[in-house]
Structures are given as C-alpha cells and as structure tokens.
Coordinates of N, CA and C in Angstrom, one line a residue:
X1 N -17.5 33.3 -6.6 CA -16.6 32.5 -5.9 C -15.2 32.7 -6.5
X2 N -14.2 32.8 -5.6 CA -12.9 33.0 -6.0 C -12.2 31.8 -6.6
X3 N -11.4 31.9 -7.6 CA -10.6 30.8 -8.1 C -9.2 30.8 -7.6
X4 N -8.9 31.7 -6.7 CA -7.6 31.7 -6.1 C -7.5 30.6 -5.1
X5 N -6.3 29.9 -5.0 CA -6.1 28.9 -4.0 C -6.1 29.5 -2.6
X6 N -6.4 28.7 -1.6 CA -6.4 29.2 -0.2 C -4.9 29.5 0.2
X7 N -4.8 30.2 1.3 CA -3.5 30.6 1.8 C -2.6 29.4 2.1
X8 N -3.1 28.2 2.3 CA -2.3 27.1 2.6 C -1.9 26.3 1.3
X9 N -2.2 26.9 0.1 CA -1.9 26.2 -1.1 C -0.4 26.5 -1.5
X10 N 0.3 25.5 -1.9 CA 1.7 25.7 -2.4 C 1.8 24.9 -3.7
X11 N 2.3 25.5 -4.7 CA 2.5 24.9 -6.0 C 3.8 24.2 -6.0
X12 N 3.8 22.8 -6.1 CA 5.0 22.0 -5.9 C 6.0 22.3 -7.1
X13 N 5.5 22.4 -8.3 CA 6.4 22.6 -9.4 C 7.1 24.0 -9.3
X14 N 6.4 25.0 -9.0 CA 6.9 26.4 -8.8 C 7.9 26.4 -7.7
X15 N 7.5 25.8 -6.6 CA 8.3 25.8 -5.4 C 9.7 25.2 -5.7
X16 N 9.8 24.1 -6.4 CA 11.1 23.5 -6.7 C 12.0 24.4 -7.5
X17 N 11.4 25.3 -8.3 CA 12.2 26.2 -9.1 C 12.7 27.4 -8.3
X18 N 12.0 27.8 -7.2 CA 12.4 29.0 -6.5 C 13.0 28.7 -5.2
X19 N 13.1 27.5 -4.8 CA 13.5 27.1 -3.4 C 15.0 26.9 -3.2
X20 N 15.8 27.3 -4.2 CA 17.3 27.1 -4.1 C 17.9 27.7 -2.9
X21 N 17.6 29.0 -2.5 CA 18.2 29.5 -1.3 C 17.8 28.7 -0.1
X22 N 16.6 28.3 0.0 CA 16.1 27.6 1.2 C 16.8 26.2 1.3
X23 N 17.0 25.6 0.2 CA 17.7 24.3 0.2 C 19.2 24.5 0.6
X24 N 19.8 25.6 0.3 CA 21.1 25.9 0.8 C 21.2 26.1 2.3
X25 N 20.2 26.8 2.8 CA 20.1 27.0 4.2 C 20.0 25.6 5.0
X26 N 19.2 24.7 4.3 CA 18.9 23.4 5.0 C 20.2 22.6 5.1
X27 N 21.1 22.7 4.1 CA 22.4 22.0 4.2 C 23.2 22.2 5.4
X28 N 23.2 23.5 5.8 CA 24.0 23.8 7.1 C 23.3 23.2 8.3
X29 N 22.0 23.2 8.3 CA 21.2 22.6 9.4 C 21.5 21.1 9.5
X30 N 21.4 20.5 8.3 CA 21.6 19.0 8.2 C 23.0 18.7 8.7
X31 N 24.0 19.4 8.3 CA 25.4 19.2 8.7 C 25.5 19.4 10.2
X32 N 24.8 20.4 10.8 CA 24.9 20.7 12.2 C 24.3 19.6 13.0
X33 N 23.4 18.8 12.5 CA 22.7 17.7 13.2 C 23.7 16.7 13.7
X34 N 24.8 16.4 13.0 CA 25.7 15.4 13.4 C 25.1 14.0 13.5
X35 N 24.3 13.7 12.5 CA 23.6 12.4 12.5 C 24.5 11.2 12.5
X36 N 24.1 10.1 13.2 CA 24.9 8.9 13.2 C 24.6 8.0 12.0
X37 N 23.4 8.2 11.5 CA 22.9 7.5 10.3 C 21.8 6.5 10.6
X38 N 21.5 6.3 11.8 CA 20.4 5.3 12.2 C 19.2 5.9 12.9
X39 N 19.1 7.2 12.9 CA 18.0 7.9 13.6 C 16.7 7.9 12.8
X40 N 15.7 8.1 13.5 CA 14.4 8.4 12.9 C 14.1 9.9 13.0
X41 N 13.8 10.5 11.9 CA 13.7 12.0 11.8 C 12.4 12.3 11.3
X42 N 11.8 13.4 11.8 CA 10.6 14.1 11.2 C 11.1 15.3 10.4
X43 N 10.8 15.3 9.2 CA 11.0 16.5 8.3 C 9.7 17.3 8.4
X44 N 9.6 18.2 9.3 CA 8.4 19.0 9.5 C 8.2 20.1 8.5
X45 N 7.3 19.9 7.6 CA 7.0 20.8 6.5 C 8.0 20.5 5.4
X46 N 7.9 19.3 4.9 CA 8.9 18.7 3.9 C 8.7 19.3 2.5
X47 N 7.6 19.9 2.3 CA 7.4 20.4 0.9 C 7.5 19.3 -0.1
X48 N 8.1 19.6 -1.2 CA 8.1 18.6 -2.3 C 9.2 17.5 -2.1
X49 N 10.0 17.6 -1.0 CA 10.9 16.6 -0.6 C 12.3 16.7 -1.1
X50 N 12.7 17.8 -1.8 CA 14.1 17.9 -2.2 C 15.0 17.9 -1.0
X51 N 14.7 18.6 0.0 CA 15.6 18.6 1.2 C 15.4 17.2 2.0
X52 N 14.3 16.6 1.9 CA 14.1 15.3 2.5 C 15.1 14.3 2.0
X53 N 15.3 14.3 0.7 CA 16.3 13.4 0.1 C 17.7 13.8 0.5
X54 N 18.0 15.1 0.7 CA 19.3 15.5 1.2 C 19.5 14.9 2.6
X55 N 18.5 15.0 3.4 CA 18.5 14.5 4.8 C 18.7 13.0 4.8
X56 N 18.1 12.3 3.9 CA 18.2 10.9 3.8 C 19.6 10.4 3.5
X57 N 20.3 11.2 2.8 CA 21.7 10.8 2.5 C 22.5 10.6 3.8
X58 N 22.2 11.3 4.8 CA 22.9 11.2 6.1 C 22.3 10.1 7.0
X59 N 21.3 9.4 6.5 CA 20.5 8.4 7.3 C 20.5 7.0 6.5
X60 N 21.6 6.4 6.2 CA 21.6 5.1 5.5 C 20.9 4.0 6.2
X61 N 20.8 4.1 7.5 CA 20.1 3.0 8.3 C 18.9 3.6 9.0
X62 N 18.6 4.8 8.8 CA 17.5 5.5 9.5 C 16.3 5.6 8.6
X63 N 15.4 6.5 9.0 CA 14.2 6.8 8.2 C 13.7 8.2 8.5
X64 N 12.9 8.7 7.6 CA 12.4 10.0 7.7 C 10.8 10.0 7.5
X65 N 10.1 10.5 8.5 CA 8.7 10.8 8.3 C 8.7 12.2 7.7
X66 N 8.2 12.3 6.5 CA 8.1 13.6 5.7 C 6.7 14.1 5.8
X67 N 6.5 15.2 6.5 CA 5.1 15.6 6.8 C 4.9 17.0 6.2
X68 N 3.8 17.2 5.5 CA 3.5 18.5 4.9 C 2.0 18.7 4.9
X69 N 1.5 19.9 5.0 CA 0.0 20.2 4.9 C -0.5 20.1 3.5
X70 N 0.3 20.4 2.6 CA -0.1 20.5 1.2 C -0.2 19.1 0.5
X71 N -1.4 18.7 0.1 CA -1.5 17.4 -0.7 C -0.7 17.4 -1.9
X72 N -0.6 18.5 -2.6 CA 0.2 18.6 -3.8 C 1.7 18.3 -3.6
X73 N 2.2 18.9 -2.5 CA 3.6 18.6 -2.1 C 3.8 17.1 -1.8
X74 N 2.9 16.5 -1.0 CA 3.0 15.1 -0.7 C 2.9 14.2 -1.9
X75 N 2.0 14.6 -2.9 CA 1.9 13.9 -4.1 C 3.3 13.9 -4.9
X76 N 3.9 15.1 -4.9 CA 5.2 15.2 -5.7 C 6.2 14.4 -4.9
X77 N 6.3 14.4 -3.6 CA 7.2 13.7 -2.9 C 7.0 12.2 -3.1
X78 N 5.8 11.7 -3.0 CA 5.4 10.3 -3.2 C 5.9 9.8 -4.5
X79 N 5.7 10.6 -5.6 CA 6.1 10.2 -6.9 C 7.7 10.1 -7.0
X80 N 8.4 11.0 -6.3 CA 9.8 11.0 -6.3 C 10.3 9.7 -5.5
X81 N 9.7 9.4 -4.4 CA 10.0 8.2 -3.6 C 9.9 7.0 -4.5
X82 N 8.8 6.9 -5.3 CA 8.5 5.7 -6.1 C 9.5 5.7 -7.3
X83 N 9.8 6.8 -7.9 CA 10.8 6.9 -9.0 C 12.2 6.4 -8.5
X84 N 12.6 6.7 -7.3 CA 13.9 6.4 -6.8 C 13.9 5.0 -6.1
X85 N 12.8 4.5 -5.8 CA 12.7 3.2 -5.2 C 13.1 3.2 -3.7
X86 N 12.9 4.4 -3.1 CA 13.2 4.6 -1.7 C 12.2 4.0 -0.8
X87 N 12.6 3.3 0.3 CA 11.7 2.7 1.2 C 11.7 3.3 2.6
X88 N 12.7 4.2 2.9 CA 12.8 4.7 4.3 C 12.4 6.2 4.4
X89 N 11.6 6.7 3.5 CA 10.9 7.9 3.6 C 9.4 7.6 3.6
X90 N 8.7 8.1 4.7 CA 7.3 7.8 4.9 C 6.6 9.2 4.7
X91 N 5.9 9.4 3.6 CA 5.2 10.7 3.4 C 3.9 10.7 4.1
X92 N 3.6 11.9 4.8 CA 2.4 12.1 5.5 C 1.8 13.4 5.3
X93 N 0.5 13.5 4.9 CA -0.1 14.8 4.7 C -0.9 15.1 6.0
X94 N -0.5 16.1 6.7 CA -1.1 16.5 8.0 C -0.8 17.9 8.3
X95 N -1.5 18.4 9.3 CA -1.3 19.8 9.9 C -0.2 19.6 11.0
X96 N 0.8 20.5 10.9 CA 1.9 20.4 11.9 C 1.4 20.7 13.3
X97 N 0.2 21.3 13.5 CA -0.2 21.6 14.8 C -1.1 20.5 15.4
X98 N -1.3 19.5 14.6 CA -2.2 18.4 15.1 C -1.9 17.1 14.2
X99 N -1.0 16.3 14.6 CA -0.6 15.1 13.9 C -0.2 14.1 14.8
X100 N -0.2 12.8 14.3 CA 0.3 11.7 15.1 C 1.2 10.9 14.1
X101 N 2.4 10.5 14.7 CA 3.3 9.6 14.0 C 3.1 8.2 14.5
X102 N 3.5 7.2 13.7 CA 3.5 5.8 14.2 C 4.4 5.5 15.3
X103 N 5.5 6.4 15.5 CA 6.4 6.2 16.5 C 7.1 7.6 16.8
X104 N 7.7 7.7 18.0 CA 8.4 8.9 18.3 C 9.7 9.0 17.6
X105 N 10.2 10.2 17.3 CA 11.4 10.4 16.5 C 12.5 10.9 17.4
X106 N 13.8 10.6 16.9 CA 15.0 11.1 17.5 C 15.2 12.6 17.3
X107 N 14.8 13.0 16.1 CA 15.1 14.4 15.7 C 13.9 15.0 14.9
X108 N 13.6 16.2 15.3 CA 12.6 17.0 14.4 C 13.5 18.0 13.7
X109 N 13.4 17.9 12.4 CA 14.1 18.8 11.5 C 13.1 19.7 10.7
X110 N 13.3 21.0 10.6 CA 12.4 21.8 9.8 C 13.2 22.9 9.1
X111 N 12.9 23.2 7.9 CA 13.6 24.2 7.1 C 12.6 25.2 6.5
X112 N 12.7 26.4 6.9 CA 11.9 27.5 6.3 C 10.4 27.3 6.4
X113 N 10.0 26.8 7.5 CA 8.5 26.4 7.7 C 7.9 27.0 8.9
X114 N 8.5 26.8 10.1 CA 7.8 27.1 11.4 C 7.3 28.5 11.5
X115 N 8.0 29.4 10.9 CA 7.5 30.8 11.0 C 6.2 31.1 10.2
X116 N 5.8 30.2 9.4 CA 4.5 30.3 8.6 C 3.3 29.9 9.5
X117 N 3.6 29.2 10.6 CA 2.5 28.7 11.4 C 2.3 29.6 12.6
X118 N 1.1 30.2 12.7 CA 0.8 31.2 13.7 C 0.5 30.6 15.1
X119 N 0.0 29.4 15.1 CA -0.4 28.7 16.4 C 0.8 28.1 17.1
X120 N 1.7 29.0 17.6 CA 3.0 28.5 18.2 C 2.8 27.4 19.3
X121 N 1.9 27.6 20.2 CA 1.7 26.7 21.3 C 1.3 25.3 20.7
X122 N 0.3 25.3 19.8 CA -0.1 24.0 19.3 C 1.0 23.3 18.4
X123 N 1.7 24.2 17.7 CA 2.8 23.6 16.9 C 3.9 23.0 17.7
X124 N 4.4 23.7 18.7 CA 5.5 23.1 19.5 C 5.0 22.0 20.4
X125 N 3.8 22.0 20.9 CA 3.2 20.9 21.6 C 3.2 19.6 20.8
X126 N 2.8 19.8 19.5 CA 2.7 18.6 18.6 C 4.1 18.1 18.3
X127 N 5.1 19.0 18.1 CA 6.4 18.6 17.8 C 7.0 17.9 19.0
X128 N 6.7 18.4 20.2 CA 7.2 17.7 21.4 C 6.6 16.3 21.6
X129 N 5.4 16.2 21.3 CA 4.7 14.9 21.4 C 5.3 13.9 20.5
X130 N 5.8 14.3 19.3 CA 6.4 13.5 18.3 C 7.8 13.1 18.6
X131 N 8.4 13.7 19.6 CA 9.9 13.5 19.8 C 10.1 12.6 21.0
X132 N 11.1 11.7 20.9 CA 11.5 10.8 22.0 C 12.0 11.7 23.1
X133 N 12.0 11.2 24.4 CA 12.7 11.9 25.5 C 14.1 12.0 25.1
X134 N 14.7 13.2 25.3 CA 16.1 13.5 24.9 C 16.3 13.7 23.5
X135 N 15.2 13.8 22.7 CA 15.3 14.0 21.3 C 15.6 15.5 21.0
X136 N 15.9 15.8 19.7 CA 16.3 17.2 19.4 C 15.4 17.8 18.3
X137 N 15.3 19.1 18.4 CA 14.7 19.9 17.4 C 15.7 20.8 16.8
X138 N 15.8 20.8 15.5 CA 16.7 21.7 14.8 C 16.0 22.3 13.6
X139 N 15.9 23.6 13.6 CA 15.0 24.3 12.6 C 15.7 25.5 12.1
X140 N 15.6 25.8 10.9 CA 16.0 27.1 10.3 C 14.6 27.8 9.9
X141 N 14.4 28.9 10.5 CA 13.2 29.6 10.3 C 13.3 31.1 10.2
X142 N 14.3 31.6 9.5 CA 14.4 33.0 9.2 C 15.1 33.9 10.2
X143 N 14.8 35.2 10.1 CA 15.6 36.2 10.9 C 15.1 36.4 12.3
X144 N 15.7 37.5 12.9 CA 15.5 37.8 14.3 C 14.1 38.0 14.7
X145 N 13.3 38.6 13.9 CA 11.9 38.9 14.3 C 11.1 37.6 14.5
X146 N 11.5 36.6 13.8 CA 10.9 35.3 13.9 C 11.3 34.6 15.2
X147 N 12.6 34.7 15.5 CA 13.2 34.1 16.7 C 12.6 34.7 17.9
X148 N 12.4 36.0 17.9 CA 11.8 36.7 19.0 C 10.4 36.2 19.3
X149 N 9.7 35.8 18.3 CA 8.4 35.3 18.5 C 8.4 33.8 18.9
X150 N 9.3 33.0 18.4 CA 9.2 31.6 18.6 C 10.0 31.2 19.9
X151 N 11.1 31.8 20.2 CA 11.9 31.3 21.3 C 11.3 31.3 22.6
X152 N 10.4 32.3 23.0 CA 9.7 32.2 24.3 C 8.8 30.9 24.4
X153 N 8.2 30.6 23.2 CA 7.4 29.3 23.2 C 8.3 28.1 23.4
X154 N 9.4 28.1 22.6 CA 10.3 26.9 22.7 C 10.8 26.8 24.2
X155 N 11.3 27.9 24.7 CA 11.8 27.9 26.1 C 10.8 27.5 27.1
X156 N 9.5 27.7 26.9 CA 8.5 27.3 27.9 C 8.2 25.9 27.9
X157 N 8.6 25.1 26.9 CA 8.4 23.7 26.9 C 9.7 23.0 27.0

C-alpha cells in the first residue's frame, strides 16, 4: 500500500510558503473586480485562505464562501478565521464540480485553481448554479493553453 497522498492532497503549510506568485496574481484579479463592498463572493478553490482574507478586505459589508476540496486547507483556513475573529468568511469543504451553497453569490472568484479540474462541464455548471442571475465569474487560471481549453466551455454557458 502506498503512503503517498492522493493527487487531490495539498499540504497547507508548504502551500503557504510557495504560493507568493499566485497571491500576487490574485491581487490584480481582486482589483479588477471593482467590488462595492457588500457583495457575497465564492472563493472557488480557496486553499489555506491567504487570498480569501485579501478578498475580504474589499468586502467590509459582504461575505465570502471559501470552498476547497482539501480538508487540510479548510482546517487551516478555519483556524485563521478563529484566530482573527472573522465572522463573514464561511469555510466549506467540497468538490467544485458538485457543491451547494446556502445562497447564490454575486461573484465567483478563483485564483490558480480552475485549470486543475478536468471535468470542465461539471465545474462550470456548478459555478453557474452558485451564481445569481447577472452575477460575475472572475478567474486567473494560467496561460494560453488553459484558456484554449476552458473558454469554449465558458462560452457555451
């Protein structure tokens, strides 16, 4: 029996040490959102939550559903939420291709995640279900080869 973690395993402590470039990319996407400050946002693939807290700075009257597949990432985020006494981040451990939120969101935000999910149709169908009519999706997910794969799916919905 292998002792290696499955492909879906992410080490939250290591991730925080190596994710500096991805956090920088997220800042541009967050600024581009032009948030009013009262929106409800889904952070799709929130990881350990470092970018979730950056996003929350733009949402003083809003809230963030922070969703990730990795239980370890959600545990780390939950600990950070408790340490900071934050009440408007709701951590959720779930698969991005099949999840339910308590309410529809104004914005789906994702940073350096969507290209890791191979089930494009299920992914974007789930994100669409989670979004209010007229809501927005803003994602950073890598270079041209990724966009060539994902944009036809996005355009079809």
